[in-house]
mmCIF file of C-alpha atoms in Angstrom:
data_model
loop_
_atom_site.group_PDB
_atom_site.id
_atom_site.type_symbol
_atom_site.label_atom_id
_atom_site.label_comp_id
_atom_site.label_asym_id
_atom_site.label_seq_id
_atom_site.Cartn_x
_atom_site.Cartn_y
_atom_site.Cartn_z
ATOM 1 C CA GLU Q 1 3.644 -11.924 -13.061
ATOM 2 C CA ASP Q 2 4.925 -10.356 -9.852
ATOM 3 C CA LYS Q 3 3.676 -12.090 -6.733
ATOM 4 C CA VAL Q 4 3.819 -11.390 -2.999
ATOM 5 C CA VAL Q 5 2.444 -14.024 -0.624
ATOM 6 C CA GLN Q 6 1.921 -13.586 3.098
ATOM 7 C CA SER Q 7 1.307 -16.221 5.731
ATOM 8 C CA PRO Q 8 -0.556 -16.938 7.829
ATOM 9 C CA LEU Q 9 -3.685 -15.174 6.619
ATOM 10 C CA SER Q 10 -4.800 -14.682 10.190
ATOM 11 C CA LEU Q 11 -3.351 -15.277 13.621
ATOM 12 C CA VAL Q 12 -4.845 -15.084 17.106
ATOM 13 C CA VAL Q 13 -2.509 -15.053 20.099
ATOM 14 C CA HIS Q 14 -2.560 -13.999 23.740
ATOM 15 C CA GLU Q 15 -1.032 -10.813 25.020
ATOM 16 C CA GLY Q 16 2.635 -11.312 25.785
ATOM 17 C CA ASP Q 17 3.188 -13.942 23.116
ATOM 18 C CA THR Q 18 5.759 -13.558 20.342
ATOM 19 C CA VAL Q 19 4.600 -13.772 16.729
ATOM 20 C CA THR Q 20 6.345 -14.199 13.392
ATOM 21 C CA LEU Q 21 4.705 -13.098 10.184
ATOM 22 C CA ASN Q 22 5.996 -14.302 6.832
ATOM 23 C CA CYS Q 23 6.270 -12.745 3.398
ATOM 24 C CA SER Q 24 7.653 -14.380 0.252
ATOM 25 C CA TYR Q 25 7.951 -12.867 -3.198
ATOM 26 C CA GLU Q 26 8.563 -13.651 -6.836
ATOM 27 C CA VAL Q 27 9.220 -10.432 -8.715
ATOM 28 C CA THR Q 28 11.437 -9.036 -11.427
ATOM 29 C CA ASN Q 29 13.722 -6.088 -10.650
ATOM 30 C CA PHE Q 30 13.442 -6.253 -6.863
ATOM 31 C CA ARG Q 31 14.328 -2.988 -5.160
ATOM 32 C CA SER Q 32 12.914 -3.072 -1.630
ATOM 33 C CA LEU Q 33 10.552 -4.827 0.744
ATOM 34 C CA LEU Q 34 8.298 -2.859 3.056
ATOM 35 C CA TRP Q 35 6.113 -3.704 6.016
ATOM 36 C CA TYR Q 36 2.998 -1.706 6.874
ATOM 37 C CA LYS Q 37 0.531 -1.859 9.751
ATOM 38 C CA GLN Q 38 -3.122 -1.178 8.987
ATOM 39 C CA GLU Q 39 -5.637 -0.598 11.734
ATOM 40 C CA LYS Q 40 -8.837 1.149 10.795
ATOM 41 C CA LYS Q 41 -7.750 3.487 8.047
ATOM 42 C CA ALA Q 42 -4.536 4.115 6.158
ATOM 43 C CA PRO Q 43 -1.611 1.695 6.259
ATOM 44 C CA THR Q 44 1.231 3.126 8.294
ATOM 45 C CA PHE Q 45 4.856 2.445 7.471
ATOM 46 C CA LEU Q 46 6.927 0.159 9.713
ATOM 47 C CA PHE Q 47 10.120 -0.887 7.907
ATOM 48 C CA MET Q 48 11.870 -0.709 4.568
ATOM 49 C CA LEU Q 49 14.442 -3.406 3.787
ATOM 50 C CA THR Q 50 16.858 -3.258 0.875
ATOM 51 C CA SER Q 51 20.040 -4.944 -0.228
ATOM 52 C CA SER Q 52 21.944 -2.454 1.884
ATOM 53 C CA GLY Q 53 19.734 -2.854 4.942
ATOM 54 C CA ILE Q 54 18.468 -6.358 5.462
ATOM 55 C CA GLU Q 55 17.615 -6.128 9.144
ATOM 56 C CA LYS Q 56 15.624 -3.468 10.957
ATOM 57 C CA LYS Q 57 14.433 -3.144 14.545
ATOM 58 C CA SER Q 58 12.166 -0.736 16.323
ATOM 59 C CA GLY Q 59 11.201 -1.483 19.894
ATOM 60 C CA ARG Q 60 9.395 -4.811 20.015
ATOM 61 C CA LEU Q 61 9.221 -5.100 16.229
ATOM 62 C CA SER Q 62 11.969 -6.399 14.014
ATOM 63 C CA SER Q 63 12.247 -7.559 10.439
ATOM 64 C CA ILE Q 64 14.770 -9.475 8.359
ATOM 65 C CA LEU Q 65 15.113 -9.776 4.598
ATOM 66 C CA ASP Q 66 16.479 -13.004 3.129
ATOM 67 C CA LYS Q 67 17.355 -12.199 -0.476
ATOM 68 C CA LYS Q 68 18.536 -15.733 -1.132
ATOM 69 C CA GLU Q 69 15.204 -17.245 -0.036
ATOM 70 C CA LEU Q 70 13.210 -14.288 -1.460
ATOM 71 C CA SER Q 71 11.411 -13.798 1.808
ATOM 72 C CA SER Q 72 11.092 -11.652 4.886
ATOM 73 C CA ILE Q 73 9.793 -12.083 8.404
ATOM 74 C CA LEU Q 74 8.281 -9.589 10.809
ATOM 75 C CA ASN Q 75 8.685 -10.430 14.479
ATOM 76 C CA ILE Q 76 6.696 -8.889 17.287
ATOM 77 C CA THR Q 77 7.739 -9.748 20.835
ATOM 78 C CA ALA Q 78 5.716 -9.272 24.022
ATOM 79 C CA THR Q 79 2.581 -8.532 22.004
ATOM 80 C CA GLN Q 80 0.018 -6.023 23.239
ATOM 81 C CA THR Q 81 -3.629 -5.495 22.299
ATOM 82 C CA GLY Q 82 -2.546 -2.404 20.380
ATOM 83 C CA ASP Q 83 -0.652 -4.663 18.004
ATOM 84 C CA SER Q 84 -3.947 -6.023 16.678
ATOM 85 C CA ALA Q 85 -4.051 -5.001 13.035
ATOM 86 C CA ILE Q 86 -3.544 -6.186 9.489
ATOM 87 C CA TYR Q 87 0.145 -6.370 8.596
ATOM 88 C CA LEU Q 88 0.910 -5.792 4.948
ATOM 89 C CA CYS Q 89 4.053 -6.756 3.083
ATOM 90 C CA ALA Q 90 4.905 -4.948 -0.144
ATOM 91 C CA VAL Q 91 7.731 -5.319 -2.631
ATOM 92 C CA GLY Q 92 9.117 -2.351 -4.552
ATOM 93 C CA ILE Q 93 9.917 -3.062 -8.183
ATOM 94 C CA PHE Q 94 11.931 -0.957 -10.608
ATOM 95 C CA ILE Q 95 9.780 0.368 -13.399
ATOM 96 C CA SER Q 96 12.262 2.500 -15.313
ATOM 97 C CA ASN Q 97 15.904 3.296 -15.577
ATOM 98 C CA PHE Q 98 15.339 6.483 -13.623
ATOM 99 C CA GLY Q 99 14.828 4.812 -10.268
ATOM 100 C CA ASN Q 100 11.083 5.030 -10.165
ATOM 101 C CA GLU Q 101 9.331 2.096 -8.583
ATOM 102 C CA LYS Q 102 5.905 0.733 -7.768
ATOM 103 C CA LEU Q 103 4.788 -1.485 -4.904
ATOM 104 C CA THR Q 104 3.077 -4.845 -5.149
ATOM 105 C CA PHE Q 105 1.270 -5.828 -1.962
ATOM 106 C CA GLY Q 106 0.493 -9.146 -0.377
ATOM 107 C CA THR Q 107 -3.006 -9.827 0.955
ATOM 108 C CA GLY Q 108 -1.935 -9.202 4.530
ATOM 109 C CA THR Q 109 -1.949 -11.071 7.837
ATOM 110 C CA ARG Q 110 -4.736 -10.217 10.269
ATOM 111 C CA LEU Q 111 -3.253 -10.344 13.783
ATOM 112 C CA THR Q 112 -5.540 -10.411 16.806
ATOM 113 C CA ILE Q 113 -4.136 -10.116 20.319
ATOM 114 C CA ILE Q 114 -6.380 -11.438 23.099
ATOM 115 C CA PRO Q 115 -5.963 -9.716 26.493
ATOM 116 C CA ASN L 1 1.115 18.028 8.868
ATOM 117 C CA ALA L 2 -1.649 17.097 6.405
ATOM 118 C CA GLY L 3 0.349 14.507 4.416
ATOM 119 C CA VAL L 4 -1.980 12.878 1.874
ATOM 120 C CA THR L 5 -5.559 14.140 1.830
ATOM 121 C CA GLN L 6 -8.372 12.309 0.078
ATOM 122 C CA THR L 7 -11.923 13.455 -0.570
ATOM 123 C CA PRO L 8 -14.622 12.360 -0.134
ATOM 124 C CA LYS L 9 -14.354 9.903 2.754
ATOM 125 C CA PHE L 10 -17.526 8.068 1.798
ATOM 126 C CA GLN L 11 -19.589 7.921 -1.374
ATOM 127 C CA VAL L 12 -22.579 5.939 -2.594
ATOM 128 C CA LEU L 13 -23.214 5.800 -6.336
ATOM 129 C CA LYS L 14 -25.773 4.165 -8.522
ATOM 130 C CA THR L 15 -24.629 1.978 -11.396
ATOM 131 C CA GLY L 16 -23.715 4.138 -14.357
ATOM 132 C CA GLN L 17 -23.036 7.319 -12.392
ATOM 133 C CA SER L 18 -19.672 9.026 -12.603
ATOM 134 C CA MET L 19 -17.476 10.617 -9.974
ATOM 135 C CA THR L 20 -13.973 11.834 -9.301
ATOM 136 C CA LEU L 21 -11.927 10.979 -6.239
ATOM 137 C CA GLN L 22 -9.561 13.743 -5.261
ATOM 138 C CA CYS L 23 -6.113 13.376 -3.741
ATOM 139 C CA ALA L 24 -3.557 15.977 -2.736
ATOM 140 C CA GLN L 25 -0.188 15.705 -0.984
ATOM 141 C CA ASP L 26 1.884 18.426 0.617
ATOM 142 C CA MET L 27 5.184 16.546 0.983
ATOM 143 C CA ASN L 28 6.630 17.565 -2.390
ATOM 144 C CA HIS L 29 6.630 13.944 -3.506
ATOM 145 C CA ASN L 30 7.099 13.270 -7.183
ATOM 146 C CA SER L 31 5.244 9.933 -7.387
ATOM 147 C CA MET L 32 1.579 9.326 -6.653
ATOM 148 C CA TYR L 33 -0.569 6.196 -6.730
ATOM 149 C CA TRP L 34 -4.140 4.972 -6.566
ATOM 150 C CA TYR L 35 -4.875 1.608 -4.930
ATOM 151 C CA ARG L 36 -8.069 -0.235 -4.195
ATOM 152 C CA GLN L 37 -8.456 -2.599 -1.259
ATOM 153 C CA ASP L 38 -10.950 -5.450 -1.267
ATOM 154 C CA PRO L 39 -11.385 -8.205 1.336
ATOM 155 C CA GLY L 40 -8.987 -11.067 0.693
ATOM 156 C CA MET L 41 -7.346 -9.247 -2.222
ATOM 157 C CA GLY L 42 -4.978 -6.882 -0.488
ATOM 158 C CA LEU L 43 -4.063 -3.552 -2.051
ATOM 159 C CA ARG L 44 -4.073 -3.535 -5.854
ATOM 160 C CA LEU L 45 -2.558 -0.768 -7.939
ATOM 161 C CA ILE L 46 -4.992 0.964 -10.286
ATOM 162 C CA TYR L 47 -2.844 3.739 -11.775
ATOM 163 C CA TYR L 48 0.298 5.546 -10.828
ATOM 164 C CA SER L 49 2.114 8.702 -11.778
ATOM 165 C CA ALA L 50 5.882 8.388 -11.458
ATOM 166 C CA SER L 51 6.304 12.123 -11.934
ATOM 167 C CA GLU L 52 4.304 15.183 -12.876
ATOM 168 C CA GLY L 53 3.059 14.865 -16.448
ATOM 169 C CA THR L 54 3.151 11.063 -16.607
ATOM 170 C CA THR L 55 0.602 8.382 -15.756
ATOM 171 C CA ASP L 56 0.681 4.622 -16.207
ATOM 172 C CA LYS L 57 -1.649 1.687 -15.718
ATOM 173 C CA GLY L 58 -1.280 -0.605 -12.736
ATOM 174 C CA GLU L 59 -2.753 -4.050 -12.171
ATOM 175 C CA VAL L 60 -6.458 -3.176 -12.378
ATOM 176 C CA PRO L 61 -6.950 -0.033 -14.534
ATOM 177 C CA ASN L 62 -10.139 -1.005 -16.377
ATOM 178 C CA GLY L 63 -13.045 1.343 -15.671
ATOM 179 C CA TYR L 64 -10.836 4.127 -14.336
ATOM 180 C CA ASN L 65 -9.031 7.195 -15.612
ATOM 181 C CA VAL L 66 -6.580 9.456 -13.825
ATOM 182 C CA SER L 67 -5.256 12.979 -14.084
ATOM 183 C CA ARG L 68 -2.034 14.277 -12.594
ATOM 184 C CA LEU L 69 -3.191 17.868 -12.370
ATOM 185 C CA ASN L 70 0.085 19.174 -10.940
ATOM 186 C CA LYS L 71 2.766 17.892 -8.601
ATOM 187 C CA ARG L 72 0.402 17.967 -5.615
ATOM 188 C CA GLU L 73 -2.803 16.523 -7.037
ATOM 189 C CA PHE L 74 -3.734 13.184 -8.584
ATOM 190 C CA SER L 75 -7.396 12.408 -9.245
ATOM 191 C CA LEU L 76 -9.154 9.155 -10.060
ATOM 192 C CA ARG L 77 -12.290 9.164 -12.195
ATOM 193 C CA LEU L 78 -14.964 6.526 -12.596
ATOM 194 C CA GLU L 79 -16.833 7.336 -15.789
ATOM 195 C CA SER L 80 -19.603 4.760 -15.394
ATOM 196 C CA ALA L 81 -19.576 3.124 -11.980
ATOM 197 C CA ALA L 82 -20.238 -0.596 -11.637
ATOM 198 C CA PRO L 83 -20.959 -2.680 -8.505
ATOM 199 C CA SER L 84 -17.561 -4.386 -8.994
ATOM 200 C CA GLN L 85 -15.977 -1.028 -8.200
ATOM 201 C CA THR L 86 -17.344 -1.091 -4.669
ATOM 202 C CA SER L 87 -14.147 -0.883 -2.645
ATOM 203 C CA VAL L 88 -11.966 1.251 -0.419
ATOM 204 C CA TYR L 89 -9.703 3.485 -2.473
ATOM 205 C CA PHE L 90 -6.360 4.708 -1.195
ATOM 206 C CA CYS L 91 -4.195 7.411 -2.645
ATOM 207 C CA ALA L 92 -0.499 7.363 -1.809
ATOM 208 C CA SER L 93 2.631 9.315 -2.589
ATOM 209 C CA SER L 94 6.360 8.804 -2.350
ATOM 210 C CA SER L 95 9.658 10.332 -3.311
ATOM 211 C CA ASN L 96 11.889 8.340 -5.634
ATOM 212 C CA THR L 97 14.542 10.978 -6.112
ATOM 213 C CA GLY L 98 17.260 11.920 -3.707
ATOM 214 C CA ARG L 99 16.418 10.260 -0.395
ATOM 215 C CA ARG L 100 13.810 7.611 -1.132
ATOM 216 C CA SER L 101 10.731 7.478 1.025
ATOM 217 C CA PRO L 102 8.171 4.748 1.598
ATOM 218 C CA LEU L 103 4.605 5.229 0.427
ATOM 219 C CA HIS L 104 2.512 7.568 2.526
ATOM 220 C CA PHE L 105 -1.194 6.807 2.353
ATOM 221 C CA GLY L 106 -4.312 8.917 2.643
ATOM 222 C CA ASN L 107 -7.147 7.752 4.900
ATOM 223 C CA GLY L 108 -9.130 6.233 2.060
ATOM 224 C CA THR L 109 -12.462 6.680 0.333
ATOM 225 C CA ARG L 110 -15.114 4.044 0.925
ATOM 226 C CA LEU L 111 -17.145 3.743 -2.267
ATOM 227 C CA THR L 112 -20.340 1.730 -2.615
ATOM 228 C CA VAL L 113 -21.945 1.239 -6.024
ATOM 229 C CA THR L 114 -25.507 -0.049 -5.944
#
Protein backbone atom coordinates (compact mmCIF):
# COMPACT_ATOMS: atom_id res chain seq x y z
CA GLU A 1 0.00 0.00 0.00
CA ASP A 2 1.33 3.43 -0.94
CA LYS A 3 2.02 5.64 2.04
CA VAL A 4 2.95 9.29 2.56
CA VAL A 5 3.73 10.47 6.09
CA GLN A 6 4.21 14.06 7.17
CA SER A 7 5.69 15.40 10.37
CA PRO A 8 5.10 17.17 12.58
CA LEU A 9 1.31 17.13 12.51
CA SER A 10 1.23 20.67 13.82
CA LEU A 11 3.75 23.37 14.55
CA VAL A 12 3.48 26.75 16.27
CA VAL A 13 6.32 29.23 15.91
CA HIS A 14 6.90 32.97 16.22
CA GLU A 15 7.11 35.31 13.28
CA GLY A 16 10.65 35.43 11.93
CA ASP A 17 11.49 31.85 12.89
CA THR A 18 12.63 29.26 10.35
CA VAL A 19 10.66 26.03 10.04
CA THR A 20 11.31 22.66 8.42
CA LEU A 21 8.46 20.39 7.45
CA ASN A 22 9.08 16.73 6.68
CA CYS A 23 7.56 14.26 4.26
CA SER A 24 8.51 10.60 3.84
CA TYR A 25 7.03 8.09 1.44
CA GLU A 26 6.79 4.41 0.61
CA VAL A 27 5.30 4.00 -2.85
CA THR A 28 5.70 1.92 -5.97
CA ASN A 29 6.51 3.63 -9.27
CA PHE A 30 7.50 7.01 -7.84
CA ARG A 31 7.26 9.82 -10.36
CA SER A 32 7.19 13.12 -8.45
CA LEU A 33 6.73 14.75 -5.08
CA LEU A 34 4.65 17.89 -4.70
CA TRP A 35 4.10 20.42 -1.96
CA TYR A 36 0.84 22.34 -1.59
CA LYS A 37 -0.29 25.12 0.74
CA GLN A 38 -3.88 25.07 1.94
CA GLU A 39 -5.42 28.04 3.68
CA LYS A 40 -9.18 28.24 3.74
CA LYS A 41 -10.16 26.63 0.48
CA ALA A 42 -8.34 24.87 -2.32
CA PRO A 43 -4.75 23.66 -1.96
CA THR A 44 -2.41 25.82 -4.00
CA PHE A 45 0.68 24.43 -5.67
CA LEU A 46 4.14 25.29 -4.30
CA PHE A 47 6.74 22.92 -5.75
CA MET A 48 7.11 19.80 -7.85
CA LEU A 49 10.26 17.71 -7.36
CA THR A 50 11.32 14.91 -9.66
CA SER A 51 14.43 12.89 -10.39
CA SER A 52 15.53 15.66 -12.72
CA GLY A 53 14.78 18.46 -10.29
CA ILE A 54 15.48 17.59 -6.69
CA GLU A 55 15.78 21.10 -5.29
CA LYS A 56 13.44 24.05 -5.76
CA LYS A 57 13.39 27.53 -4.27
CA SER A 58 10.94 30.38 -4.40
CA GLY A 59 11.55 33.38 -2.20
CA ARG A 60 11.59 32.27 1.43
CA LEU A 61 10.43 28.75 0.59
CA SER A 62 12.65 25.94 -0.55
CA SER A 63 12.33 22.19 -0.88
CA ILE A 64 14.68 19.27 -1.37
CA LEU A 65 13.97 15.71 -2.47
CA ASP A 66 16.14 12.90 -1.12
CA LYS A 67 15.41 9.90 -3.32
CA LYS A 68 17.81 7.71 -1.38
CA GLU A 69 16.04 8.39 1.93
CA LEU A 70 12.60 8.54 0.25
CA SER A 71 11.86 11.87 1.83
CA SER A 72 11.55 15.58 1.26
CA ILE A 73 11.72 18.71 3.37
CA LEU A 74 10.04 22.07 2.96
CA ASN A 75 11.88 24.99 4.53
CA ILE A 76 10.36 28.36 5.24
CA THR A 77 12.70 31.10 6.45
CA ALA A 78 11.76 34.39 8.14
CA THR A 79 8.19 33.18 8.62
CA GLN A 80 5.27 35.60 8.40
CA THR A 81 1.69 35.33 9.67
CA GLY A 82 0.61 34.79 6.07
CA ASP A 83 2.51 31.51 6.10
CA SER A 84 -0.04 30.07 8.54
CA ALA A 85 -1.69 27.22 6.68
CA ILE A 86 -1.80 23.46 6.25
CA TYR A 87 1.10 22.22 4.13
CA LEU A 88 0.38 19.10 2.15
CA CYS A 89 2.88 16.70 0.65
CA ALA A 90 1.79 14.46 -2.21
CA VAL A 91 3.57 11.78 -4.20
CA GLY A 92 2.79 11.15 -7.86
CA ILE A 93 2.69 7.50 -8.85
CA PHE A 94 2.68 5.99 -12.33
CA ILE A 95 -0.57 4.24 -13.07
CA SER A 96 -0.04 3.16 -16.66
CA ASN A 97 2.56 2.90 -19.32
CA PHE A 98 1.23 6.05 -20.93
CA GLY A 99 2.58 8.43 -18.31
CA ASN A 100 -0.63 8.99 -16.44
CA GLU A 101 -0.27 9.36 -12.71
CA LYS A 102 -2.28 9.86 -9.54
CA LEU A 103 -1.33 11.63 -6.33
CA THR A 104 -1.31 10.17 -2.84
CA PHE A 105 -1.40 12.81 -0.12
CA GLY A 106 -0.06 12.93 3.39
CA THR A 107 -2.28 14.19 6.21
CA GLY A 108 -0.58 17.57 6.24
CA THR A 109 1.26 19.77 8.73
CA ARG A 110 -0.72 22.61 10.30
CA LEU A 111 1.64 25.57 10.67
CA THR A 112 0.67 28.50 12.88
CA ILE A 113 2.77 31.66 12.97
CA ILE A 114 2.34 33.84 16.06
CA PRO A 115 2.94 37.58 15.53
CA ASN B 1 -9.13 32.59 -15.46
CA ALA B 2 -11.76 30.25 -13.99
CA GLY B 3 -9.51 27.17 -13.65
CA VAL B 4 -11.49 24.43 -11.89
CA THR B 5 -15.07 25.27 -10.96
CA GLN B 6 -17.12 23.20 -8.55
CA THR B 7 -20.81 23.44 -7.74
CA PRO B 8 -22.44 23.64 -5.29
CA LYS B 9 -20.23 25.20 -2.62
CA PHE B 10 -22.33 23.88 0.24
CA GLN B 11 -24.95 21.15 0.50
CA VAL B 12 -26.92 19.52 3.28
CA LEU B 13 -28.52 16.14 2.59
CA LYS B 14 -30.58 13.74 4.59
CA THR B 15 -29.49 10.11 4.81
CA GLY B 16 -30.61 8.25 1.71
CA GLN B 17 -30.90 11.29 -0.55
CA SER B 18 -28.93 11.48 -3.77
CA MET B 19 -27.02 14.31 -5.39
CA THR B 20 -24.43 15.08 -8.03
CA LEU B 21 -21.41 17.29 -7.52
CA GLN B 22 -20.39 19.10 -10.67
CA CYS B 23 -16.88 19.97 -11.77
CA ALA B 24 -15.62 21.72 -14.89
CA GLN B 25 -12.14 22.86 -15.95
CA ASP B 26 -11.16 25.24 -18.71
CA MET B 27 -7.44 24.45 -18.89
CA ASN B 28 -7.71 21.69 -21.51
CA HIS B 29 -6.40 19.17 -19.00
CA ASN B 30 -6.81 15.52 -19.85
CA SER B 31 -6.90 14.12 -16.30
CA MET B 32 -9.47 14.89 -13.62
CA TYR B 33 -9.87 13.72 -10.03
CA TRP B 34 -12.25 13.71 -7.09
CA TYR B 35 -10.84 13.85 -3.56
CA ARG B 36 -12.45 14.06 -0.17
CA GLN B 37 -10.81 15.75 2.79
CA ASP B 38 -11.59 14.80 6.37
CA PRO B 39 -9.91 16.04 9.57
CA GLY B 40 -6.79 14.02 10.33
CA MET B 41 -7.13 11.99 7.12
CA GLY B 42 -5.71 14.31 4.52
CA LEU B 43 -6.93 14.20 0.94
CA ARG B 44 -8.09 10.78 -0.23
CA LEU B 45 -8.73 9.91 -3.86
CA ILE B 46 -12.26 8.76 -4.63
CA TYR B 47 -12.18 8.36 -8.42
CA TYR B 48 -10.09 9.67 -11.24
CA SER B 49 -10.29 9.95 -14.98
CA ALA B 50 -6.90 9.74 -16.67
CA SER B 51 -8.39 10.83 -19.98
CA GLU B 52 -11.75 11.46 -21.59
CA GLY B 53 -13.72 8.22 -21.76
CA THR B 54 -11.96 6.48 -18.87
CA THR B 55 -12.62 6.37 -15.14
CA ASP B 56 -10.97 4.38 -12.37
CA LYS B 57 -11.44 3.83 -8.66
CA GLY B 58 -9.18 5.52 -6.14
CA GLU B 59 -8.67 4.73 -2.47
CA VAL B 60 -12.24 5.28 -1.23
CA PRO B 61 -14.73 4.69 -4.08
CA ASN B 62 -17.51 2.94 -2.17
CA GLY B 63 -20.81 4.84 -2.23
CA TYR B 64 -19.82 7.00 -5.20
CA ASN B 65 -20.10 6.96 -8.97
CA VAL B 66 -18.54 9.28 -11.52
CA SER B 67 -19.11 10.38 -15.08
CA ARG B 68 -16.56 11.96 -17.38
CA LEU B 69 -19.09 13.78 -19.51
CA ASN B 70 -16.51 15.30 -21.86
CA LYS B 71 -12.97 16.61 -21.59
CA ARG B 72 -14.08 19.56 -19.46
CA GLU B 73 -16.54 17.99 -17.03
CA PHE B 74 -16.26 15.29 -14.38
CA SER B 75 -19.17 14.73 -12.01
CA LEU B 76 -19.41 12.80 -8.75
CA ARG B 77 -22.68 11.19 -7.72
CA LEU B 78 -23.84 9.99 -4.33
CA GLU B 79 -26.75 7.62 -4.94
CA SER B 80 -27.77 7.17 -1.30
CA ALA B 81 -25.97 9.57 1.01
CA ALA B 82 -24.72 8.39 4.40
CA PRO B 83 -23.42 10.41 7.38
CA SER B 84 -19.95 8.92 6.73
CA GLN B 85 -19.92 10.89 3.49
CA THR B 86 -19.96 14.18 5.35
CA SER B 87 -16.77 15.78 4.09
CA VAL B 88 -15.24 18.46 1.92
CA TYR B 89 -14.99 17.33 -1.69
CA PHE B 90 -12.36 18.67 -4.06
CA CYS B 91 -12.22 18.27 -7.78
CA ALA B 92 -8.85 18.65 -9.48
CA SER B 93 -7.36 18.45 -12.93
CA SER B 94 -3.93 18.08 -14.47
CA SER B 95 -2.16 17.53 -17.74
CA ASN B 96 -0.09 14.38 -18.08
CA THR B 97 0.79 14.79 -21.73
CA GLY B 98 3.36 17.09 -23.20
CA ARG B 99 4.42 19.47 -20.43
CA ARG B 100 3.21 17.95 -17.17
CA SER B 101 1.36 20.14 -14.75
CA PRO B 102 0.63 19.77 -11.05
CA LEU B 103 -2.93 19.27 -9.87
CA HIS B 104 -5.11 22.35 -9.94
CA PHE B 105 -7.92 22.24 -7.40
CA GLY B 106 -11.40 23.69 -7.28
CA ASN B 107 -12.56 25.52 -4.16
CA GLY B 108 -14.39 22.52 -2.77
CA THR B 109 -17.90 21.47 -1.85
CA ARG B 110 -18.74 21.16 1.83
CA LEU B 111 -21.27 18.36 2.18
CA THR B 112 -23.13 17.51 5.37
CA VAL B 113 -25.28 14.39 5.59
CA THR B 114 -27.65 14.27 8.54
